[in-house]
Amino acid sequence: MDTKHIKISDYNYPLPDERIAKYPLKERDHSKLLIYNHGEISDDKFFNLPKYLPKGALMIFNNTKVIQARIHFHKESGALIEVFLLEPANPTDYELMFQTKGHCSWLCMVGNLKKWKQGSLKREFNINGHKFTLSATRGEERKTSHWIDFDWDSDEVSFAEILEAVGELPIPPYLNRETEESDKTTYQTVYSKIKGSVAAPTAGLHFTDAVLNDLDAHGIDREELTLHVGAGTFKPVKSEEIEGHEMHTEYISVHRHTLEKIIAHEGKAIAVGTTSVRTLESLYYMGVRLHNNPDLTEEQLHINQWEPYETNPTLSPVDSMKEILAFLDRHGINTLHSSTQIIIAPGYEYKIVKMLVTNFHQPQSTLLLLVSAFLHGDWKKVYNYALEHDFRFLSYGDSNLLIP
């Protein structure tokens, strides 16, 4: 199959608005679970997930945390301008960004841009009874985003504190509702730790401490990595063939310990969510890059969209992870920081991920392509079953365990 010439219209299905879950269930782990096991389908409740997993397997979670990435400003004319944070520009490191005081810069999408011709936008806010002013100044245009400089009149208040004070959690646009206070809790995984995403890794929303403890009791090894989910995850495929769709860049962070665990599990893992999939599969190709050229930098390990389809590596997943460990050793670091633009679609050969826990995705989306590639094209069987058995769809919807 020539992956680039896949027609996105072949990955459509009927999704009435009433099937999109607008709110989560009161108890996260009581959502439905569809089990696809070598072509056979059954269903259960999510809290029974551990009993379907092989004892001793490795399960990998994305511990990214959603930030309150929407900031609203009012011009003196009354016009509302929305500034949506996409990725840090100065400093570019997420951890440093949230610690900055006084000034920082982001690449942002701007809503109602035509009303913001010039000048800075200002907004007052309070932290611990003290009043401050945040200003936003437009810089150059970068494709679909703008460079925005933020300044605030305090050397004691961090940008993380500002977002807590003035930011709004960006729930998905297809929920067709305003963000509510409850979303601050329900739109985060219980294991979220590292701030940086503008969308939740939603497969993880079903997990509770009870389910995590049950995984431990079943002898399932658990590891975490970080991929910060960008707004591009909602970017529709507008081209007829997927060759015309440009994937967004996502930033990943993987600790040495996780790489060692993947090696200990013979290069095999169960991924929680498509973000974990993209990270794990990108890691394989980073290892291949290092095998061919050990002198690359972290930035040069960025995986391009079509790279997996233009190379035919024979390196084993275990040896690939060993290449990355050797890279960490050479540079005296414990965590790999890089980025990926990988697109996983039919024609892709999975290297590390052997089972997948994921939600139900939008029609004609790159995430549906990823699922189809994992199931060797059998995605319609799963989605038809879900539609016929009252499953709830998308971010706050139900879950499925896929075993191809």
Short mmCIF file of C-alpha atoms in Angstrom, two decimals:
data_model
loop_
_atom_site.label_atom_id
_atom_site.label_comp_id
_atom_site.label_asym_id
_atom_site.label_seq_id
_atom_site.Cartn_x
_atom_site.Cartn_y
_atom_site.Cartn_z
CA MET A 1 0.00 0.00 0.00
CA ASP A 2 1.28 3.49 -0.83
CA THR A 3 0.50 5.21 2.42
CA LYS A 4 0.79 8.74 1.04
CA HIS A 5 -2.06 8.12 -1.39
CA ILE A 6 -4.57 6.94 1.22
CA LYS A 7 -7.87 8.79 0.74
CA ILE A 8 -9.08 10.21 4.03
CA SER A 9 -12.69 9.78 2.84
CA ASP A 10 -12.19 6.02 3.27
CA TYR A 11 -11.89 6.62 7.01
CA ASN A 12 -15.30 8.13 7.60
CA TYR A 13 -18.18 6.87 9.73
CA PRO A 14 -21.47 8.39 10.92
CA LEU A 15 -21.09 10.11 14.30
CA PRO A 16 -24.28 11.86 15.46
CA ASP A 17 -23.71 14.67 17.95
CA GLU A 18 -25.68 12.82 20.62
CA ARG A 19 -23.06 10.02 20.58
CA ILE A 20 -20.28 12.45 21.56
CA ALA A 21 -19.87 12.40 25.35
CA LYS A 22 -20.14 16.01 26.52
CA TYR A 23 -19.23 15.13 30.10
CA PRO A 24 -17.39 12.20 31.70
CA LEU A 25 -19.09 9.59 33.82
CA LYS A 26 -19.16 10.33 37.54
CA GLU A 27 -16.81 7.40 38.14
CA ARG A 28 -14.02 7.35 35.55
CA ASP A 29 -13.40 3.62 35.61
CA HIS A 30 -17.09 2.71 35.06
CA SER A 31 -16.91 3.61 31.38
CA LYS A 32 -17.45 0.85 28.86
CA LEU A 33 -14.50 -1.11 27.55
CA LEU A 34 -14.57 -2.72 24.10
CA ILE A 35 -12.11 -5.59 23.75
CA TYR A 36 -10.84 -6.42 20.26
CA ASN A 37 -8.84 -9.64 20.62
CA HIS A 38 -7.46 -11.07 17.35
CA GLY A 39 -10.64 -10.12 15.48
CA GLU A 40 -13.12 -11.16 18.20
CA ILE A 41 -15.06 -8.39 19.97
CA SER A 42 -16.58 -8.33 23.44
CA ASP A 43 -17.29 -5.62 26.00
CA ASP A 44 -16.91 -5.03 29.72
CA LYS A 45 -16.38 -2.20 32.22
CA PHE A 46 -13.07 -0.37 32.23
CA PHE A 47 -12.25 -1.32 35.82
CA ASN A 48 -11.85 -4.92 34.61
CA LEU A 49 -9.08 -3.96 32.17
CA PRO A 50 -6.24 -5.62 34.14
CA LYS A 51 -7.72 -9.10 33.74
CA TYR A 52 -7.35 -8.85 29.93
CA LEU A 53 -3.62 -8.08 30.06
CA PRO A 54 -0.82 -10.66 30.15
CA LYS A 55 0.91 -10.93 33.51
CA GLY A 56 4.38 -9.40 33.47
CA ALA A 57 3.65 -7.10 30.51
CA LEU A 58 4.90 -3.50 30.36
CA MET A 59 2.27 -0.74 30.19
CA ILE A 60 3.36 2.79 29.27
CA PHE A 61 1.45 5.98 30.16
CA ASN A 62 1.84 9.60 29.03
CA ASN A 63 2.14 11.74 32.17
CA THR A 64 1.70 15.12 30.48
CA LYS A 65 -0.53 17.68 32.22
CA VAL A 66 -2.96 19.99 30.41
CA ILE A 67 -2.24 23.69 30.95
CA GLN A 68 -4.82 26.47 31.07
CA ALA A 69 -3.73 27.55 27.61
CA ARG A 70 -6.54 29.97 26.68
CA ILE A 71 -6.07 33.60 27.75
CA HIS A 72 -8.77 36.17 27.00
CA PHE A 73 -8.03 39.87 26.60
CA HIS A 74 -10.48 42.74 26.02
CA LYS A 75 -9.44 45.70 23.91
CA GLU A 76 -10.55 49.17 25.00
CA SER A 77 -13.14 48.94 22.22
CA GLY A 78 -14.59 45.90 23.99
CA ALA A 79 -13.44 43.42 21.33
CA LEU A 80 -12.55 40.00 22.77
CA ILE A 81 -9.18 38.58 21.69
CA GLU A 82 -8.32 34.97 22.55
CA VAL A 83 -4.66 34.02 22.75
CA PHE A 84 -4.16 30.24 22.68
CA LEU A 85 -0.74 29.01 23.78
CA LEU A 86 0.71 26.40 21.40
CA GLU A 87 4.36 25.94 22.30
CA PRO A 88 7.03 27.88 24.20
CA ALA A 89 9.26 30.11 22.05
CA ASN A 90 11.54 31.78 24.60
CA PRO A 91 12.58 29.88 26.60
CA THR A 92 11.73 26.79 24.51
CA ASP A 93 12.10 24.35 27.43
CA TYR A 94 8.70 23.67 29.02
CA GLU A 95 10.02 23.35 32.56
CA LEU A 96 11.98 26.59 32.34
CA MET A 97 9.04 28.34 30.70
CA PHE A 98 6.69 27.79 33.61
CA GLN A 99 9.33 29.07 36.03
CA THR A 100 10.00 32.32 34.12
CA LYS A 101 9.27 35.62 35.85
CA GLY A 102 8.55 38.97 34.24
CA HIS A 103 8.74 37.96 30.57
CA CYS A 104 8.34 35.02 28.18
CA SER A 105 7.31 34.31 24.58
CA TRP A 106 5.02 31.67 23.05
CA LEU A 107 3.85 30.66 19.61
CA CYS A 108 0.09 31.14 19.75
CA MET A 109 -3.10 30.96 17.76
CA VAL A 110 -5.04 34.19 18.00
CA GLY A 111 -8.82 34.37 17.87
CA ASN A 112 -10.41 37.52 16.40
CA LEU A 113 -7.00 38.49 15.02
CA LYS A 114 -8.44 41.08 12.63
CA LYS A 115 -9.46 43.21 15.62
CA TRP A 116 -5.88 43.26 16.95
CA LYS A 117 -4.07 45.47 14.45
CA GLN A 118 -1.42 46.96 16.73
CA GLY A 119 -0.44 47.78 20.31
CA SER A 120 -0.33 45.55 23.35
CA LEU A 121 -3.26 43.85 25.03
CA LYS A 122 -3.48 44.19 28.80
CA ARG A 123 -5.25 42.29 31.52
CA GLU A 124 -5.25 42.79 35.27
CA PHE A 125 -5.28 39.85 37.65
CA ASN A 126 -4.90 39.07 41.35
CA ILE A 127 -2.65 36.57 43.09
CA ASN A 128 -2.83 36.31 46.88
CA GLY A 129 -4.54 39.69 47.12
CA HIS A 130 -1.91 41.50 45.03
CA LYS A 131 -2.87 43.11 41.72
CA PHE A 132 -0.71 42.65 38.61
CA THR A 133 -0.97 43.45 34.91
CA LEU A 134 -0.25 40.99 32.09
CA SER A 135 0.44 42.39 28.63
CA ALA A 136 0.62 40.57 25.28
CA THR A 137 2.46 41.98 22.26
CA ARG A 138 2.22 40.53 18.76
CA GLY A 139 5.36 39.48 16.93
CA GLU A 140 5.95 37.83 13.59
CA GLU A 141 3.61 35.35 11.95
CA ARG A 142 4.77 31.72 11.85
CA LYS A 143 2.60 29.71 9.44
CA THR A 144 -0.72 29.39 11.34
CA SER A 145 0.64 30.84 14.60
CA HIS A 146 1.99 34.14 15.91
CA TRP A 147 4.93 34.94 18.16
CA ILE A 148 3.49 36.59 21.27
CA ASP A 149 5.59 38.32 23.94
CA PHE A 150 4.12 38.28 27.44
CA ASP A 151 5.24 40.75 30.11
CA TRP A 152 4.04 41.19 33.66
CA ASP A 153 5.01 43.61 36.41
CA SER A 154 6.50 41.19 38.92
CA ASP A 155 9.79 39.39 39.40
CA GLU A 156 8.18 37.13 41.98
CA VAL A 157 5.22 35.69 40.04
CA SER A 158 5.96 32.80 37.64
CA PHE A 159 4.22 32.19 34.34
CA ALA A 160 2.76 28.99 35.81
CA GLU A 161 1.04 31.10 38.50
CA ILE A 162 -0.25 33.51 35.85
CA LEU A 163 -1.87 30.68 33.88
CA GLU A 164 -3.52 29.44 37.07
CA ALA A 165 -4.89 32.95 37.62
CA VAL A 166 -5.98 34.00 34.11
CA GLY A 167 -5.85 30.91 31.88
CA GLU A 168 -8.74 28.71 30.87
CA LEU A 169 -8.51 24.94 30.31
CA PRO A 170 -8.93 24.25 26.56
CA ILE A 171 -11.48 21.45 26.30
CA PRO A 172 -11.96 20.01 22.79
CA PRO A 173 -13.94 22.14 20.31
CA TYR A 174 -16.32 19.27 19.46
CA LEU A 175 -17.80 19.37 22.98
CA ASN A 176 -19.56 22.58 21.88
CA ARG A 177 -19.67 24.03 25.37
CA GLU A 178 -17.74 26.36 27.66
CA THR A 179 -15.08 25.06 30.02
CA GLU A 180 -16.51 24.38 33.48
CA GLU A 181 -14.78 24.23 36.85
CA SER A 182 -15.20 20.44 36.95
CA ASP A 183 -13.13 20.09 33.73
CA LYS A 184 -10.04 21.22 35.63
CA THR A 185 -10.16 17.84 37.37
CA THR A 186 -11.94 15.56 34.93
CA TYR A 187 -9.87 16.63 31.88
CA GLN A 188 -6.63 15.56 33.60
CA THR A 189 -5.41 12.01 34.09
CA VAL A 190 -4.94 10.98 37.74
CA TYR A 191 -1.23 10.47 36.99
CA SER A 192 -0.62 13.78 35.15
CA LYS A 193 2.60 15.46 36.29
CA ILE A 194 4.48 17.41 33.62
CA LYS A 195 2.80 20.64 32.43
CA GLY A 196 2.72 21.33 28.70
CA SER A 197 -0.29 19.90 26.83
CA VAL A 198 -3.19 21.83 25.37
CA ALA A 199 -5.23 18.62 25.08
CA ALA A 200 -5.45 15.63 27.41
CA PRO A 201 -4.11 12.19 26.48
CA THR A 202 -7.71 11.03 26.77
CA ALA A 203 -7.17 7.25 26.88
CA GLY A 204 -5.74 7.87 30.34
CA LEU A 205 -8.86 9.60 31.65
CA HIS A 206 -10.46 6.24 32.51
CA PHE A 207 -7.76 5.21 34.97
CA THR A 208 -8.28 5.57 38.70
CA ASP A 209 -5.93 4.80 41.57
CA ALA A 210 -7.94 1.62 42.10
CA VAL A 211 -7.30 0.45 38.51
CA LEU A 212 -3.61 1.35 38.76
CA ASN A 213 -3.34 -0.65 41.99
CA ASP A 214 -5.13 -3.56 40.31
CA LEU A 215 -2.61 -3.44 37.45
CA ASP A 216 0.16 -3.74 40.04
CA ALA A 217 -1.66 -6.66 41.68
CA HIS A 218 -1.87 -8.38 38.27
CA GLY A 219 1.91 -8.06 37.86
CA ILE A 220 1.74 -5.42 35.13
CA ASP A 221 4.88 -3.26 34.96
CA ARG A 222 4.09 0.47 34.68
CA GLU A 223 6.27 3.17 33.15
CA GLU A 224 5.68 6.80 32.16
CA LEU A 225 6.94 9.08 29.41
CA THR A 226 5.94 12.56 28.32
CA LEU A 227 4.53 13.79 25.03
CA HIS A 228 3.01 17.26 25.14
CA VAL A 229 -0.17 17.17 23.06
CA GLY A 230 -0.50 20.13 20.72
CA ALA A 231 -3.60 21.79 19.27
CA GLY A 232 -2.72 20.07 16.01
CA THR A 233 -4.24 16.90 17.42
CA PHE A 234 -7.62 18.44 16.46
CA LYS A 235 -6.42 19.63 13.05
CA PRO A 236 -8.71 18.08 10.44
CA VAL A 237 -7.29 16.39 7.37
CA LYS A 238 -8.44 18.72 4.58
CA SER A 239 -6.50 17.18 1.71
CA GLU A 240 -8.07 14.38 -0.33
CA GLU A 241 -4.98 12.20 0.13
CA ILE A 242 -3.02 12.19 3.38
CA GLU A 243 0.16 13.17 1.54
CA GLY A 244 -1.19 16.73 1.63
CA HIS A 245 -1.64 16.77 5.41
CA GLU A 246 1.18 18.25 7.48
CA MET A 247 1.51 16.67 10.92
CA HIS A 248 2.16 18.95 13.88
CA THR A 249 5.38 18.70 15.88
CA GLU A 250 5.09 17.24 19.37
CA TYR A 251 7.73 17.36 22.09
CA ILE A 252 8.72 14.21 23.93
CA SER A 253 10.69 13.39 27.02
CA VAL A 254 11.74 9.84 27.97
CA HIS A 255 13.76 8.83 31.03
CA ARG A 256 16.61 6.31 30.95
CA HIS A 257 14.66 4.03 33.31
CA THR A 258 11.82 3.70 30.78
CA LEU A 259 14.24 2.73 28.01
CA GLU A 260 15.79 0.12 30.29
CA LYS A 261 12.33 -1.28 31.05
CA ILE A 262 11.50 -1.55 27.33
CA ILE A 263 14.74 -3.48 26.82
CA ALA A 264 13.93 -5.75 29.79
CA HIS A 265 10.56 -6.48 28.15
CA GLU A 266 12.20 -7.48 24.86
CA GLY A 267 11.20 -4.26 23.11
CA LYS A 268 7.45 -4.82 23.63
CA ALA A 269 4.90 -2.61 25.36
CA ILE A 270 1.20 -1.93 25.89
CA ALA A 271 0.55 1.73 25.07
CA VAL A 272 -2.04 3.82 26.87
CA GLY A 273 -3.24 6.25 24.23
CA THR A 274 -2.15 7.30 20.77
CA THR A 275 0.30 9.83 22.28
CA SER A 276 2.22 7.00 23.96
CA VAL A 277 2.13 5.13 20.64
CA ARG A 278 3.65 8.05 18.74
CA THR A 279 6.35 8.47 21.36
CA LEU A 280 7.31 4.79 21.50
CA GLU A 281 7.33 4.30 17.75
CA SER A 282 9.32 7.52 17.28
CA LEU A 283 11.87 6.28 19.81
CA TYR A 284 12.53 3.28 17.60
CA TYR A 285 13.42 5.52 14.65
CA MET A 286 15.56 7.77 16.87
CA GLY A 287 17.56 4.69 17.82
CA VAL A 288 17.93 3.82 14.14
CA ARG A 289 19.18 7.35 13.45
CA LEU A 290 21.80 7.00 16.19
CA HIS A 291 22.84 3.58 14.91
CA ASN A 292 23.62 5.17 11.55
CA ASN A 293 25.14 8.36 13.00
CA PRO A 294 26.11 8.41 16.71
CA ASP A 295 27.13 12.09 16.57
CA LEU A 296 23.62 13.50 16.21
CA THR A 297 22.25 16.02 18.73
CA GLU A 298 18.86 15.75 20.46
CA GLU A 299 17.39 18.27 18.00
CA GLN A 300 18.68 16.20 15.07
CA LEU A 301 16.78 13.17 16.39
CA HIS A 302 13.48 14.83 15.37
CA ILE A 303 11.43 12.26 13.45
CA ASN A 304 9.96 13.54 10.20
CA GLN A 305 6.42 12.73 9.13
CA TRP A 306 7.25 10.20 6.40
CA GLU A 307 10.54 8.86 7.73
CA PRO A 308 9.22 5.37 8.65
CA TYR A 309 7.96 4.86 5.09
CA GLU A 310 11.15 6.05 3.39
CA THR A 311 13.51 3.80 5.34
CA ASN A 312 13.55 0.06 5.80
CA PRO A 313 15.51 -0.49 9.02
CA THR A 314 16.34 -3.98 10.24
CA LEU A 315 17.50 -2.91 13.71
CA SER A 316 15.62 -4.69 16.50
CA PRO A 317 13.61 -2.57 18.98
CA VAL A 318 15.92 -3.72 21.80
CA ASP A 319 19.06 -2.65 19.91
CA SER A 320 17.37 0.63 19.00
CA MET A 321 16.72 1.40 22.69
CA LYS A 322 20.33 0.47 23.49
CA GLU A 323 21.49 3.05 20.94
CA ILE A 324 19.51 5.74 22.79
CA LEU A 325 20.93 4.63 26.15
CA ALA A 326 24.44 4.86 24.69
CA PHE A 327 23.58 8.39 23.47
CA LEU A 328 22.48 9.37 27.00
CA ASP A 329 25.73 7.93 28.37
CA ARG A 330 27.86 9.86 25.89
CA HIS A 331 26.17 13.12 26.83
CA GLY A 332 25.97 12.44 30.58
CA ILE A 333 22.18 12.88 30.72
CA ASN A 334 19.35 10.76 32.12
CA THR A 335 16.45 11.97 29.98
CA LEU A 336 16.03 12.23 26.22
CA HIS A 337 14.33 15.42 25.01
CA SER A 338 13.38 15.53 21.35
CA SER A 339 10.40 15.88 19.02
CA THR A 340 8.37 14.02 16.43
CA GLN A 341 6.08 14.63 13.49
CA ILE A 342 5.42 10.96 12.84
CA ILE A 343 2.23 9.97 11.03
CA ILE A 344 1.11 6.39 11.62
CA ALA A 345 -1.24 5.15 8.92
CA PRO A 346 -2.02 1.89 7.08
CA GLY A 347 1.24 0.62 5.66
CA TYR A 348 3.09 1.40 8.89
CA GLU A 349 4.79 -1.53 10.63
CA TYR A 350 4.57 -1.24 14.43
CA LYS A 351 7.88 -1.87 16.18
CA ILE A 352 7.25 -1.66 19.94
CA VAL A 353 3.52 -1.35 20.65
CA LYS A 354 1.79 -4.74 20.85
CA MET A 355 -1.48 -3.74 22.57
CA LEU A 356 -3.28 -0.40 22.70
CA VAL A 357 -5.74 1.20 25.10
CA THR A 358 -7.44 4.11 23.36
CA ASN A 359 -10.68 6.06 23.00
CA PHE A 360 -12.93 6.33 19.94
CA HIS A 361 -11.62 8.95 17.53
CA GLN A 362 -13.15 11.45 15.15
CA PRO A 363 -14.06 10.41 11.60
CA GLN A 364 -11.41 11.20 8.98
CA SER A 365 -8.74 11.89 11.61
CA THR A 366 -5.07 10.91 11.72
CA LEU A 367 -5.82 9.05 14.97
CA LEU A 368 -8.27 6.81 13.15
CA LEU A 369 -5.53 6.11 10.60
CA LEU A 370 -3.24 5.08 13.47
CA VAL A 371 -5.88 2.65 14.80
CA SER A 372 -6.48 1.21 11.32
CA ALA A 373 -2.75 0.61 10.90
CA PHE A 374 -2.68 -1.18 14.27
CA LEU A 375 -5.65 -3.42 13.37
CA HIS A 376 -4.40 -4.11 9.84
CA GLY A 377 -7.42 -2.29 8.41
CA ASP A 378 -10.09 -3.83 10.66
CA TRP A 379 -11.14 -0.55 12.34
CA LYS A 380 -14.71 -0.54 10.93
CA LYS A 381 -15.56 -3.73 12.82
CA VAL A 382 -14.66 -1.99 16.09
CA TYR A 383 -16.50 1.24 15.32
CA ASN A 384 -19.62 -0.48 13.99
CA TYR A 385 -19.80 -2.55 17.18
CA ALA A 386 -19.41 0.58 19.31
CA LEU A 387 -22.13 2.44 17.38
CA GLU A 388 -24.51 -0.53 17.65
CA HIS A 389 -23.88 -1.06 21.39
CA ASP A 390 -24.35 2.49 22.70
CA PHE A 391 -20.71 3.33 23.33
CA ARG A 392 -19.91 6.99 24.04
CA PHE A 393 -17.40 8.65 21.70
CA LEU A 394 -14.38 10.99 21.78
CA SER A 395 -12.53 12.59 24.72
CA TYR A 396 -15.02 11.96 27.53
CA GLY A 397 -16.34 8.79 25.93
CA ASP A 398 -15.67 5.08 26.36
CA SER A 399 -12.52 3.06 25.83
CA ASN A 400 -11.22 0.11 23.88
CA LEU A 401 -8.42 -2.41 24.30
CA LEU A 402 -6.98 -3.44 20.96
CA ILE A 403 -5.05 -6.72 20.61
CA PRO A 404 -4.33 -7.29 16.90
#
